[in-house]
Amino acid sequence: MPAPPFFLLLLGLVGAHAAVDLRMAAAMAAGLCKTRPTDLVFIIDSSRSVRPSEFEQVKVFLAKVIEGLDVGPNATRVGVVNYASRVKNEVSLKTHRTKAGLVKAVTKIEPLSTGTMTGLAIQFALNVAFSDGEGARVKSRDISKVAIIVTDGRPQDNVKEVAQRARDAGIEIFAIGVGRVDMSTLKQMASDPLDDHVDYVESYSVIEKLTKKFQEAFCVSDLCATGDHDCEQVCISSPGSYKCACKDGFTLMDDGRSCSACSNSATDVVFLIDGSKSVRPENFELVKKWINQIVDKLDVSDSKAHVGLVQYSSSVKLEFPLDRYKNKKDLKDAVKKMAYMERGTMTGQALNFMTENSLGARPGVTKVGIVFTDGRSQDYIGDAAKRVKENGFKMYAVGVGNAVEDELKEIASEPTGEHYFYTADFKTMSQIAKKLQINICQEEDPCECDSLVKFQKKVEDALQALLESMSKRIALLENKIV
């Protein structure tokens, strides 16, 4: 899965995003999140309208946000720009490598107590605070650049153009307004979406309530630890993202999630799908999604996996043969378009159809059949199930709801415990898709492999014995000569 943009994680504290916030808070409480490497610069207003006691509250806010960060040269670097009518670079991104050093530096900042040149401060941050010389890193997918502006008044200069230049340079801007701040100015400075990037508090005495929001904004969940991933076997975590891997002996498939024991084997897979009226239309849509879940795990191509689809009810319909689709996109689109047949459940007739028709199968290629049904067959399946396996199909049987487990076992290949699956509810079919592993390996010809290895080993042993014998004879001759 690609990494999400850094502040898409910041979704507010109320309304439709409440569930995300609760999950993030739970992740923080469980210690399952850390902060993405970021170049973060606070731009704080210390104009004369900000009283000394209020400026102290701003510094407390900064310190608390810093406490929630992974501070370090290879993690998050923090800078602080102090401004009024002039601008002062209080803390450089390259200066402090620890939280303790940063917090101590913040506590020593003194207010400038003059005018309010916010535009000048943003320009300074763009030109100086976020420069290479001050310790800023090259912006990349893994390193974000963020500015948090705190102000309580109307700027005495223009902010719109300079803020746009900063955003165009890749700096994500948050604007925090206090008291009688000009809200239109905040919106001119902040990045989109404005709901996520503009905050207002009535006074400096309550600015600390924003601490939690920004801690959560910088919190990046360990998606492997929280289970928010779809890796089949192994999940490898990275900040705000993850990648999938496979256990020894398995190969990662093209979907980036699934694992195969035999990535190079050619396989013909036929789905035999119950479309009887007991399935119902809404569940039939779930069945199609389930088919495509399994298709996602296959290496579909001209030379590897081919997939065919048969639907049955009172009659049997070939939806498409094995040789029609050679890529996953076209194949999955065809599955989605399959129309629901309804009527009866003639599973035996459907199995005979698989035996009696080639369905586009390739000579010498392993054949796999996956039967899905939700009820008892209305015809006898014993002989048909036996013949389809004798005809070379490795059979999987999947049942839902009223499916009869004895029939599923009769359809399934040996060992039946690995080839039949049952669930009571259509909504849990996705779990079966995860469990069902179609690991078909092409067997090596022992004449071409094992025998060759054995022959090579015999030759090597014979040569070694001959060399040892010759060495001994040479040694004896040398002794006689001496």
GROMACS .gro file of C-alpha atoms in nm:
model
  482
    1MET     CA    1   0.000   0.000   0.000
    2PRO     CA    2   0.144   0.359  -0.102
    3ALA     CA    3   0.204   0.609   0.208
    4PRO     CA    4  -0.082   0.851   0.273
    5PRO     CA    5  -0.007   1.227   0.268
    6PHE     CA    6   0.116   1.325   0.614
    7PHE     CA    7  -0.170   1.538   0.729
    8LEU     CA    8  -0.454   1.333   0.581
    9LEU     CA    9  -0.427   1.173   0.924
   10LEU     CA   10  -0.539   1.503   1.076
   11LEU     CA   11  -0.917   1.475   1.037
   12GLY     CA   12  -1.048   1.695   1.316
   13LEU     CA   13  -1.195   1.609   1.653
   14VAL     CA   14  -1.569   1.609   1.578
   15GLY     CA   15  -1.839   1.503   1.333
   16ALA     CA   16  -1.784   1.246   1.062
   17HIS     CA   17  -1.415   1.198   1.152
   18ALA     CA   18  -1.474   1.101   1.515
   19ALA     CA   19  -1.413   0.730   1.449
   20VAL     CA   20  -1.073   0.800   1.298
   21ASP     CA   21  -0.978   1.017   1.594
   22LEU     CA   22  -1.083   0.746   1.839
   23ARG     CA   23  -0.873   0.489   1.654
   24MET     CA   24  -0.575   0.725   1.650
   25ALA     CA   25  -0.618   0.801   2.021
   26ALA     CA   26  -0.633   0.429   2.094
   27ALA     CA   27  -0.317   0.375   1.890
   28MET     CA   28  -0.140   0.649   2.086
   29ALA     CA   29  -0.255   0.502   2.417
   30ALA     CA   30  -0.133   0.158   2.313
   31GLY     CA   31   0.202   0.298   2.201
   32LEU     CA   32   0.137   0.187   1.842
   33CYS     CA   33   0.223   0.517   1.674
   34LYS     CA   34   0.527   0.734   1.623
   35THR     CA   35   0.588   1.056   1.436
   36ARG     CA   36   0.691   1.074   1.073
   37PRO     CA   37   1.028   1.246   1.007
   38THR     CA   38   0.938   1.613   0.967
   39ASP     CA   39   1.101   1.953   0.942
   40LEU     CA   40   0.868   2.150   1.170
   41VAL     CA   41   0.892   2.526   1.222
   42PHE     CA   42   0.673   2.715   1.471
   43ILE     CA   43   0.612   3.078   1.370
   44ILE     CA   44   0.491   3.259   1.683
   45ASP     CA   45   0.350   3.609   1.715
   46SER     CA   46   0.500   3.806   2.006
   47SER     CA   47   0.365   4.149   1.910
   48ARG     CA   48   0.269   4.402   2.175
   49SER     CA   49  -0.090   4.269   2.183
   50VAL     CA   50   0.044   3.944   2.330
   51ARG     CA   51   0.096   3.997   2.701
   52PRO     CA   52   0.397   3.833   2.871
   53SER     CA   53   0.176   3.585   3.060
   54GLU     CA   54   0.003   3.487   2.734
   55PHE     CA   55   0.336   3.439   2.560
   56GLU     CA   56   0.433   3.198   2.839
   57GLN     CA   57   0.119   2.997   2.759
   58VAL     CA   58   0.223   2.980   2.393
   59LYS     CA   59   0.561   2.839   2.498
   60VAL     CA   60   0.390   2.577   2.713
   61PHE     CA   61   0.182   2.476   2.408
   62LEU     CA   62   0.497   2.443   2.195
   63ALA     CA   63   0.671   2.236   2.462
   64LYS     CA   64   0.377   1.995   2.491
   65VAL     CA   65   0.359   1.942   2.115
   66ILE     CA   66   0.735   1.880   2.109
   67GLU     CA   67   0.697   1.619   2.386
   68GLY     CA   68   0.484   1.409   2.149
   69LEU     CA   69   0.745   1.405   1.870
   70ASP     CA   70   1.027   1.167   1.782
   71VAL     CA   71   1.300   1.430   1.794
   72GLY     CA   72   1.634   1.360   1.629
   73PRO     CA   73   1.851   1.439   1.326
   74ASN     CA   74   1.701   1.148   1.133
   75ALA     CA   75   1.353   1.189   1.278
   76THR     CA   76   1.174   1.520   1.346
   77ARG     CA   77   1.369   1.846   1.354
   78VAL     CA   78   1.211   2.152   1.515
   79GLY     CA   79   1.272   2.522   1.461
   80VAL     CA   80   1.108   2.831   1.615
   81VAL     CA   81   1.068   3.170   1.447
   82ASN     CA   82   0.964   3.459   1.673
   83TYR     CA   83   0.816   3.769   1.511
   84ALA     CA   84   0.660   4.108   1.569
   85SER     CA   85   0.773   4.406   1.354
   86ARG     CA   86   1.097   4.215   1.305
   87VAL     CA   87   1.180   3.846   1.286
   88LYS     CA   88   1.416   3.642   1.501
   89ASN     CA   89   1.527   3.285   1.438
   90GLU     CA   90   1.511   3.155   1.796
   91VAL     CA   91   1.570   2.784   1.729
   92SER     CA   92   1.726   2.641   1.414
   93LEU     CA   93   1.626   2.303   1.270
   94LYS     CA   94   1.988   2.190   1.304
   95THR     CA   95   2.047   2.313   1.660
   96HIS     CA   96   1.883   2.068   1.901
   97ARG     CA   97   1.889   1.688   1.869
   98THR     CA   98   1.691   1.605   2.185
   99LYS     CA   99   1.351   1.697   2.329
  100ALA     CA  100   1.509   1.822   2.649
  101GLY     CA  101   1.735   2.063   2.464
  102LEU     CA  102   1.448   2.187   2.249
  103VAL     CA  103   1.211   2.246   2.540
  104LYS     CA  104   1.483   2.429   2.734
  105ALA     CA  105   1.547   2.656   2.436
  106VAL     CA  106   1.175   2.730   2.399
  107THR     CA  107   1.145   2.834   2.764
  108LYS     CA  108   1.413   3.098   2.710
  109ILE     CA  109   1.239   3.278   2.422
  110GLU     CA  110   1.141   3.637   2.504
  111PRO     CA  111   0.863   3.839   2.336
  112LEU     CA  112   0.962   4.114   2.089
  113SER     CA  113   0.660   4.331   2.177
  114THR     CA  114   0.629   4.549   1.867
  115GLY     CA  115   0.405   4.526   1.556
  116THR     CA  116   0.261   4.229   1.365
  117MET     CA  117   0.448   4.155   1.041
  118THR     CA  118   0.318   3.804   0.973
  119GLY     CA  119   0.398   3.814   0.600
  120LEU     CA  120   0.757   3.905   0.680
  121ALA     CA  121   0.777   3.610   0.922
  122ILE     CA  122   0.648   3.364   0.660
  123GLN     CA  123   0.899   3.497   0.406
  124PHE     CA  124   1.178   3.456   0.663
  125ALA     CA  125   1.072   3.100   0.730
  126LEU     CA  126   1.068   3.025   0.357
  127ASN     CA  127   1.407   3.184   0.288
  128VAL     CA  128   1.595   3.108   0.609
  129ALA     CA  129   1.429   2.870   0.859
  130PHE     CA  130   1.355   2.605   0.591
  131SER     CA  131   1.694   2.647   0.418
  132ASP     CA  132   1.970   2.387   0.389
  133GLY     CA  133   2.197   2.611   0.593
  134GLU     CA  134   1.958   2.600   0.889
  135GLY     CA  135   1.925   2.221   0.877
  136ALA     CA  136   1.624   2.164   0.651
  137ARG     CA  137   1.623   1.845   0.447
  138VAL     CA  138   1.516   1.789   0.088
  139LYS     CA  139   1.140   1.733   0.085
  140SER     CA  140   1.045   1.377  -0.005
  141ARG     CA  141   0.766   1.130   0.046
  142ASP     CA  142   0.924   1.032   0.376
  143ILE     CA  143   1.005   1.381   0.508
  144SER     CA  144   0.738   1.649   0.545
  145LYS     CA  145   0.782   2.025   0.587
  146VAL     CA  146   0.532   2.183   0.824
  147ALA     CA  147   0.484   2.535   0.962
  148ILE     CA  148   0.251   2.613   1.253
  149ILE     CA  149   0.168   2.983   1.281
  150VAL     CA  150   0.025   3.123   1.606
  151THR     CA  151  -0.112   3.479   1.596
  152ASP     CA  152  -0.369   3.693   1.779
  153GLY     CA  153  -0.416   3.992   1.551
  154ARG     CA  154  -0.445   4.137   1.202
  155PRO     CA  155  -0.110   4.145   1.016
  156GLN     CA  156   0.031   4.482   0.915
  157ASP     CA  157   0.158   4.341   0.585
  158ASN     CA  158   0.032   4.116   0.309
  159VAL     CA  159   0.026   3.741   0.378
  160LYS     CA  160  -0.168   3.595   0.085
  161GLU     CA  161   0.106   3.589  -0.181
  162VAL     CA  162   0.393   3.490   0.048
  163ALA     CA  163   0.186   3.210   0.206
  164GLN     CA  164   0.106   3.081  -0.142
  165ARG     CA  165   0.478   3.079  -0.229
  166ALA     CA  166   0.550   2.883   0.088
  167ARG     CA  167   0.280   2.626   0.008
  168ASP     CA  168   0.406   2.600  -0.351
  169ALA     CA  169   0.750   2.523  -0.205
  170GLY     CA  170   0.600   2.220  -0.031
  171ILE     CA  171   0.545   2.366   0.317
  172GLU     CA  172   0.221   2.259   0.481
  173ILE     CA  173   0.086   2.552   0.687
  174PHE     CA  174  -0.134   2.538   0.994
  175ALA     CA  175  -0.276   2.869   1.118
  176ILE     CA  176  -0.386   2.908   1.481
  177GLY     CA  177  -0.581   3.222   1.568
  178VAL     CA  178  -0.636   3.358   1.919
  179GLY     CA  179  -0.890   3.608   2.050
  180ARG     CA  180  -0.966   3.893   1.810
  181VAL     CA  181  -0.764   3.747   1.526
  182ASP     CA  182  -0.864   3.820   1.166
  183MET     CA  183  -1.010   3.486   1.046
  184SER     CA  184  -0.986   3.575   0.674
  185THR     CA  185  -0.611   3.618   0.717
  186LEU     CA  186  -0.582   3.273   0.877
  187LYS     CA  187  -0.756   3.121   0.577
  188GLN     CA  188  -0.522   3.302   0.338
  189MET     CA  189  -0.222   3.148   0.513
  190ALA     CA  190  -0.338   2.791   0.577
  191SER     CA  191  -0.311   2.488   0.350
  192ASP     CA  192  -0.614   2.304   0.213
  193PRO     CA  193  -0.840   2.162   0.338
  194LEU     CA  194  -0.898   2.467   0.558
  195ASP     CA  195  -1.112   2.273   0.807
  196ASP     CA  196  -0.802   2.072   0.896
  197HIS     CA  197  -0.552   2.356   0.887
  198VAL     CA  198  -0.725   2.652   1.057
  199ASP     CA  199  -0.790   2.656   1.433
  200TYR     CA  200  -0.931   2.919   1.665
  201VAL     CA  201  -0.923   2.955   2.043
  202GLU     CA  202  -1.089   3.229   2.246
  203SER     CA  203  -0.779   3.311   2.449
  204TYR     CA  204  -0.421   3.200   2.512
  205SER     CA  205  -0.535   3.041   2.837
  206VAL     CA  206  -0.703   2.759   2.640
  207ILE     CA  207  -0.450   2.714   2.358
  208GLU     CA  208  -0.328   2.399   2.532
  209LYS     CA  209  -0.649   2.224   2.426
  210LEU     CA  210  -0.501   2.210   2.073
  211THR     CA  211  -0.209   2.001   2.199
  212LYS     CA  212  -0.397   1.673   2.159
  213LYS     CA  213  -0.500   1.761   1.805
  214PHE     CA  214  -0.143   1.825   1.695
  215GLN     CA  215  -0.008   1.521   1.878
  216GLU     CA  216  -0.260   1.312   1.686
  217ALA     CA  217  -0.171   1.495   1.364
  218PHE     CA  218   0.190   1.389   1.401
  219CYS     CA  219   0.098   1.039   1.523
  220VAL     CA  220   0.152   0.781   1.251
  221SER     CA  221   0.006   0.440   1.340
  222ASP     CA  222   0.207   0.124   1.308
  223LEU     CA  223  -0.042  -0.027   1.062
  224CYS     CA  224   0.106  -0.375   1.102
  225ALA     CA  225   0.058  -0.363   1.480
  226THR     CA  226  -0.296  -0.225   1.461
  227GLY     CA  227  -0.402  -0.478   1.199
  228ASP     CA  228  -0.492  -0.215   0.938
  229HIS     CA  229  -0.332  -0.407   0.652
  230ASP     CA  230  -0.422  -0.682   0.407
  231CYS     CA  231  -0.094  -0.873   0.388
  232GLU     CA  232  -0.151  -1.245   0.357
  233GLN     CA  233   0.160  -1.357   0.545
  234VAL     CA  234   0.412  -1.093   0.661
  235CYS     CA  235   0.358  -0.721   0.723
  236ILE     CA  236   0.661  -0.489   0.739
  237SER     CA  237   0.586  -0.154   0.897
  238SER     CA  238   0.718   0.187   0.790
  239PRO     CA  239   0.607   0.531   0.914
  240GLY     CA  240   0.241   0.567   0.817
  241SER     CA  241   0.261   0.281   0.571
  242TYR     CA  242   0.360  -0.083   0.528
  243LYS     CA  243   0.465  -0.336   0.271
  244CYS     CA  244   0.389  -0.704   0.245
  245ALA     CA  245   0.632  -0.993   0.231
  246CYS     CA  246   0.614  -1.371   0.231
  247LYS     CA  247   0.751  -1.653   0.440
  248ASP     CA  248   1.043  -1.861   0.318
  249GLY     CA  249   0.943  -2.074   0.023
  250PHE     CA  250   0.670  -1.833  -0.094
  251THR     CA  251   0.675  -1.558  -0.356
  252LEU     CA  252   0.494  -1.222  -0.335
  253MET     CA  253   0.232  -1.195  -0.609
  254ASP     CA  254   0.170  -0.898  -0.840
  255ASP     CA  255  -0.105  -0.763  -0.613
  256GLY     CA  256   0.159  -0.688  -0.349
  257ARG     CA  257  -0.039  -0.875  -0.082
  258SER     CA  258  -0.074  -1.241  -0.167
  259CYS     CA  259   0.187  -1.516  -0.151
  260SER     CA  260   0.231  -1.817  -0.373
  261ALA     CA  261   0.435  -2.129  -0.314
  262CYS     CA  262   0.488  -2.168  -0.686
  263SER     CA  263   0.498  -1.842  -0.873
  264ASN     CA  264   0.612  -1.990  -1.201
  265SER     CA  265   0.360  -2.271  -1.245
  266ALA     CA  266   0.091  -2.265  -1.512
  267THR     CA  267  -0.255  -2.342  -1.370
  268ASP     CA  268  -0.607  -2.361  -1.514
  269VAL     CA  269  -0.863  -2.259  -1.250
  270VAL     CA  270  -1.236  -2.312  -1.305
  271PHE     CA  271  -1.496  -2.161  -1.072
  272LEU     CA  272  -1.824  -2.353  -1.053
  273ILE     CA  273  -2.072  -2.111  -0.893
  274ASP     CA  274  -2.417  -2.188  -0.752
  275GLY     CA  275  -2.663  -1.929  -0.888
  276SER     CA  276  -2.978  -2.084  -0.741
  277LYS     CA  277  -3.266  -1.871  -0.607
  278SER     CA  278  -3.172  -1.948  -0.244
  279VAL     CA  279  -2.852  -1.744  -0.284
  280ARG     CA  280  -3.048  -1.416  -0.332
  281PRO     CA  281  -2.927  -1.121  -0.544
  282GLU     CA  282  -2.749  -0.929  -0.267
  283ASN     CA  283  -2.551  -1.241  -0.166
  284PHE     CA  284  -2.468  -1.318  -0.528
  285GLU     CA  285  -2.286  -0.983  -0.540
  286LEU     CA  286  -2.083  -1.095  -0.237
  287VAL     CA  287  -2.000  -1.418  -0.419
  288LYS     CA  288  -1.863  -1.221  -0.716
  289LYS     CA  289  -1.646  -1.014  -0.483
  290TRP     CA  290  -1.525  -1.338  -0.324
  291ILE     CA  291  -1.427  -1.478  -0.665
  292ASN     CA  292  -1.227  -1.165  -0.738
  293GLN     CA  293  -1.054  -1.190  -0.400
  294ILE     CA  294  -0.920  -1.527  -0.509
  295VAL     CA  295  -0.836  -1.398  -0.858
  296ASP     CA  296  -0.624  -1.127  -0.690
  297LYS     CA  297  -0.405  -1.402  -0.544
  298LEU     CA  298  -0.340  -1.565  -0.882
  299ASP     CA  299  -0.066  -1.472  -1.129
  300VAL     CA  300  -0.299  -1.427  -1.426
  301SER     CA  301  -0.117  -1.411  -1.759
  302ASP     CA  302  -0.090  -1.587  -2.093
  303SER     CA  303   0.171  -1.832  -1.965
  304LYS     CA  304   0.067  -1.873  -1.602
  305ALA     CA  305  -0.282  -1.880  -1.443
  306HIS     CA  306  -0.592  -1.897  -1.664
  307VAL     CA  307  -0.940  -1.866  -1.510
  308GLY     CA  308  -1.276  -1.991  -1.635
  309LEU     CA  309  -1.621  -1.937  -1.482
  310VAL     CA  310  -1.927  -2.163  -1.488
  311GLN     CA  311  -2.258  -2.075  -1.323
  312TYR     CA  312  -2.525  -2.331  -1.252
  313SER     CA  313  -2.877  -2.356  -1.113
  314SER     CA  314  -3.132  -2.584  -1.285
  315SER     CA  315  -2.909  -2.560  -1.592
  316VAL     CA  316  -2.540  -2.492  -1.652
  317LYS     CA  317  -2.396  -2.182  -1.819
  318LEU     CA  318  -2.037  -2.125  -1.927
  319GLU     CA  319  -1.980  -1.758  -1.837
  320PHE     CA  320  -1.635  -1.756  -2.000
  321PRO     CA  321  -1.375  -2.024  -2.086
  322LEU     CA  322  -1.022  -2.050  -1.951
  323ASP     CA  323  -0.855  -1.900  -2.258
  324ARG     CA  324  -1.057  -1.578  -2.289
  325TYR     CA  325  -0.894  -1.338  -2.038
  326LYS     CA  326  -0.516  -1.304  -1.995
  327ASN     CA  327  -0.503  -1.023  -1.734
  328LYS     CA  328  -0.667  -0.958  -1.397
  329LYS     CA  329  -0.847  -0.637  -1.491
  330ASP     CA  330  -1.045  -0.786  -1.781
  331LEU     CA  331  -1.104  -1.103  -1.584
  332LYS     CA  332  -1.240  -0.924  -1.277
  333ASP     CA  333  -1.458  -0.697  -1.492
  334ALA     CA  334  -1.611  -1.007  -1.652
  335VAL     CA  335  -1.683  -1.158  -1.309
  336LYS     CA  336  -1.859  -0.837  -1.201
  337LYS     CA  337  -2.084  -0.852  -1.511
  338MET     CA  338  -2.205  -1.209  -1.440
  339ALA     CA  339  -2.588  -1.211  -1.426
  340TYR     CA  340  -2.770  -1.407  -1.154
  341MET     CA  341  -2.954  -1.717  -1.289
  342GLU     CA  342  -3.175  -1.812  -0.988
  343ARG     CA  343  -3.387  -2.135  -1.001
  344GLY     CA  344  -3.263  -2.476  -0.874
  345THR     CA  345  -2.939  -2.642  -0.752
  346MET     CA  346  -2.810  -2.911  -0.990
  347THR     CA  347  -2.456  -2.949  -0.861
  348GLY     CA  348  -2.405  -3.296  -1.008
  349GLN     CA  349  -2.501  -3.171  -1.354
  350ALA     CA  350  -2.252  -2.884  -1.317
  351LEU     CA  351  -1.971  -3.122  -1.218
  352ASN     CA  352  -2.047  -3.339  -1.523
  353PHE     CA  353  -2.027  -3.025  -1.737
  354MET     CA  354  -1.671  -2.967  -1.611
  355THR     CA  355  -1.574  -3.326  -1.696
  356GLU     CA  356  -1.735  -3.335  -2.041
  357ASN     CA  357  -1.612  -2.997  -2.173
  358SER     CA  358  -1.252  -2.883  -2.223
  359LEU     CA  359  -1.339  -2.522  -2.118
  360GLY     CA  360  -1.023  -2.407  -2.296
  361ALA     CA  361  -0.786  -2.604  -2.073
  362ARG     CA  362  -0.422  -2.633  -2.179
  363PRO     CA  363  -0.267  -2.978  -2.232
  364GLY     CA  364  -0.031  -3.081  -1.951
  365VAL     CA  365  -0.131  -2.791  -1.725
  366THR     CA  366  -0.255  -2.850  -1.370
  367LYS     CA  367  -0.635  -2.809  -1.343
  368VAL     CA  368  -0.810  -2.672  -1.033
  369GLY     CA  369  -1.185  -2.659  -0.973
  370ILE     CA  370  -1.346  -2.441  -0.707
  371VAL     CA  371  -1.711  -2.525  -0.639
  372PHE     CA  372  -1.931  -2.282  -0.447
  373THR     CA  373  -2.278  -2.375  -0.322
  374ASP     CA  374  -2.526  -2.257  -0.059
  375GLY     CA  375  -2.751  -2.562  -0.037
  376ARG     CA  376  -2.815  -2.934  -0.091
  377SER     CA  377  -2.786  -3.053  -0.449
  378GLN     CA  378  -3.113  -3.155  -0.616
  379ASP     CA  379  -2.934  -3.430  -0.807
  380TYR     CA  380  -2.684  -3.700  -0.717
  381ILE     CA  381  -2.326  -3.577  -0.704
  382GLY     CA  382  -2.128  -3.889  -0.603
  383ASP     CA  383  -2.036  -4.022  -0.948
  384ALA     CA  384  -1.991  -3.673  -1.094
  385ALA     CA  385  -1.757  -3.568  -0.811
  386LYS     CA  386  -1.552  -3.884  -0.859
  387ARG     CA  387  -1.526  -3.841  -1.238
  388VAL     CA  388  -1.419  -3.477  -1.226
  389LYS     CA  389  -1.128  -3.570  -0.998
  390GLU     CA  390  -1.040  -3.869  -1.216
  391ASN     CA  391  -1.037  -3.627  -1.508
  392GLY     CA  392  -0.745  -3.445  -1.347
  393PHE     CA  393  -0.910  -3.166  -1.149
  394LYS     CA  394  -0.784  -3.080  -0.802
  395MET     CA  395  -1.116  -2.988  -0.638
  396TYR     CA  396  -1.195  -2.732  -0.369
  397ALA     CA  397  -1.548  -2.716  -0.225
  398VAL     CA  398  -1.687  -2.407  -0.051
  399GLY     CA  399  -2.023  -2.403   0.124
  400VAL     CA  400  -2.231  -2.128   0.282
  401GLY     CA  401  -2.553  -2.133   0.484
  402ASN     CA  402  -2.751  -2.450   0.411
  403ALA     CA  403  -2.472  -2.625   0.221
  404VAL     CA  404  -2.430  -2.990   0.322
  405GLU     CA  405  -2.084  -3.062   0.459
  406ASP     CA  406  -2.096  -3.427   0.353
  407GLU     CA  407  -2.148  -3.313  -0.008
  408LEU     CA  408  -1.863  -3.065   0.021
  409LYS     CA  409  -1.632  -3.340   0.145
  410GLU     CA  410  -1.744  -3.565  -0.140
  411ILE     CA  411  -1.653  -3.296  -0.395
  412ALA     CA  412  -1.321  -3.199  -0.232
  413SER     CA  413  -0.989  -3.361  -0.319
  414GLU     CA  414  -0.779  -3.543  -0.059
  415PRO     CA  415  -0.692  -3.449   0.207
  416THR     CA  416  -1.048  -3.317   0.241
  417GLY     CA  417  -0.961  -3.105   0.546
  418GLU     CA  418  -0.746  -2.885   0.323
  419HIS     CA  419  -0.989  -2.871   0.031
  420TYR     CA  420  -1.333  -2.795   0.171
  421PHE     CA  421  -1.452  -2.486   0.356
  422TYR     CA  422  -1.779  -2.387   0.519
  423THR     CA  423  -1.922  -2.070   0.672
  424ALA     CA  424  -2.271  -1.992   0.796
  425ASP     CA  425  -2.283  -1.636   0.661
  426PHE     CA  426  -2.214  -1.489   0.316
  427LYS     CA  427  -2.061  -1.184   0.484
  428THR     CA  428  -1.775  -1.394   0.623
  429MET     CA  429  -1.682  -1.548   0.287
  430SER     CA  430  -1.383  -1.317   0.262
  431GLN     CA  431  -1.220  -1.516   0.542
  432ILE     CA  432  -1.241  -1.828   0.325
  433ALA     CA  433  -1.078  -1.641   0.038
  434LYS     CA  434  -0.784  -1.565   0.268
  435LYS     CA  435  -0.753  -1.928   0.380
  436LEU     CA  436  -0.794  -2.092   0.041
  437GLN     CA  437  -0.441  -2.139  -0.097
  438ILE     CA  438  -0.409  -2.263  -0.455
  439ASN     CA  439  -0.046  -2.370  -0.432
  440ILE     CA  440   0.009  -2.586  -0.736
  441CYS     CA  441   0.372  -2.667  -0.812
  442GLN     CA  442   0.496  -2.822  -1.130
  443GLU     CA  443   0.669  -3.145  -1.041
  444GLU     CA  444   1.024  -3.179  -1.164
  445ASP     CA  445   1.106  -3.473  -1.383
  446PRO     CA  446   1.330  -3.691  -1.165
  447CYS     CA  447   1.510  -3.803  -1.479
  448GLU     CA  448   1.601  -3.441  -1.547
  449CYS     CA  449   1.670  -3.338  -1.191
  450ASP     CA  450   1.718  -3.596  -0.916
  451SER     CA  451   1.888  -3.852  -1.138
  452LEU     CA  452   2.118  -3.590  -1.285
  453VAL     CA  453   2.218  -3.474  -0.937
  454LYS     CA  454   2.279  -3.831  -0.826
  455PHE     CA  455   2.484  -3.907  -1.138
  456GLN     CA  456   2.692  -3.592  -1.087
  457LYS     CA  457   2.752  -3.688  -0.722
  458LYS     CA  458   2.866  -4.041  -0.824
  459VAL     CA  459   3.106  -3.897  -1.083
  460GLU     CA  460   3.250  -3.652  -0.828
  461ASP     CA  461   3.293  -3.931  -0.571
  462ALA     CA  462   3.461  -4.157  -0.828
  463LEU     CA  463   3.700  -3.883  -0.937
  464GLN     CA  464   3.786  -3.805  -0.577
  465ALA     CA  465   3.858  -4.173  -0.505
  466LEU     CA  466   4.072  -4.196  -0.819
  467LEU     CA  467   4.275  -3.888  -0.721
  468GLU     CA  468   4.332  -4.023  -0.371
  469SER     CA  469   4.444  -4.360  -0.515
  470MET     CA  470   4.680  -4.194  -0.759
  471SER     CA  471   4.827  -3.972  -0.485
  472LYS     CA  472   4.901  -4.279  -0.273
  473ARG     CA  473   5.070  -4.461  -0.565
  474ILE     CA  474   5.283  -4.156  -0.646
  475ALA     CA  475   5.387  -4.133  -0.282
  476LEU     CA  476   5.489  -4.503  -0.282
  477LEU     CA  477   5.691  -4.461  -0.600
  478GLU     CA  478   5.869  -4.158  -0.455
  479ASN     CA  479   5.958  -4.359  -0.142
  480LYS     CA  480   6.098  -4.643  -0.352
  481ILE     CA  481   6.310  -4.404  -0.558
  482VAL     CA  482   6.452  -4.246  -0.243
   0.00000   0.00000   0.00000
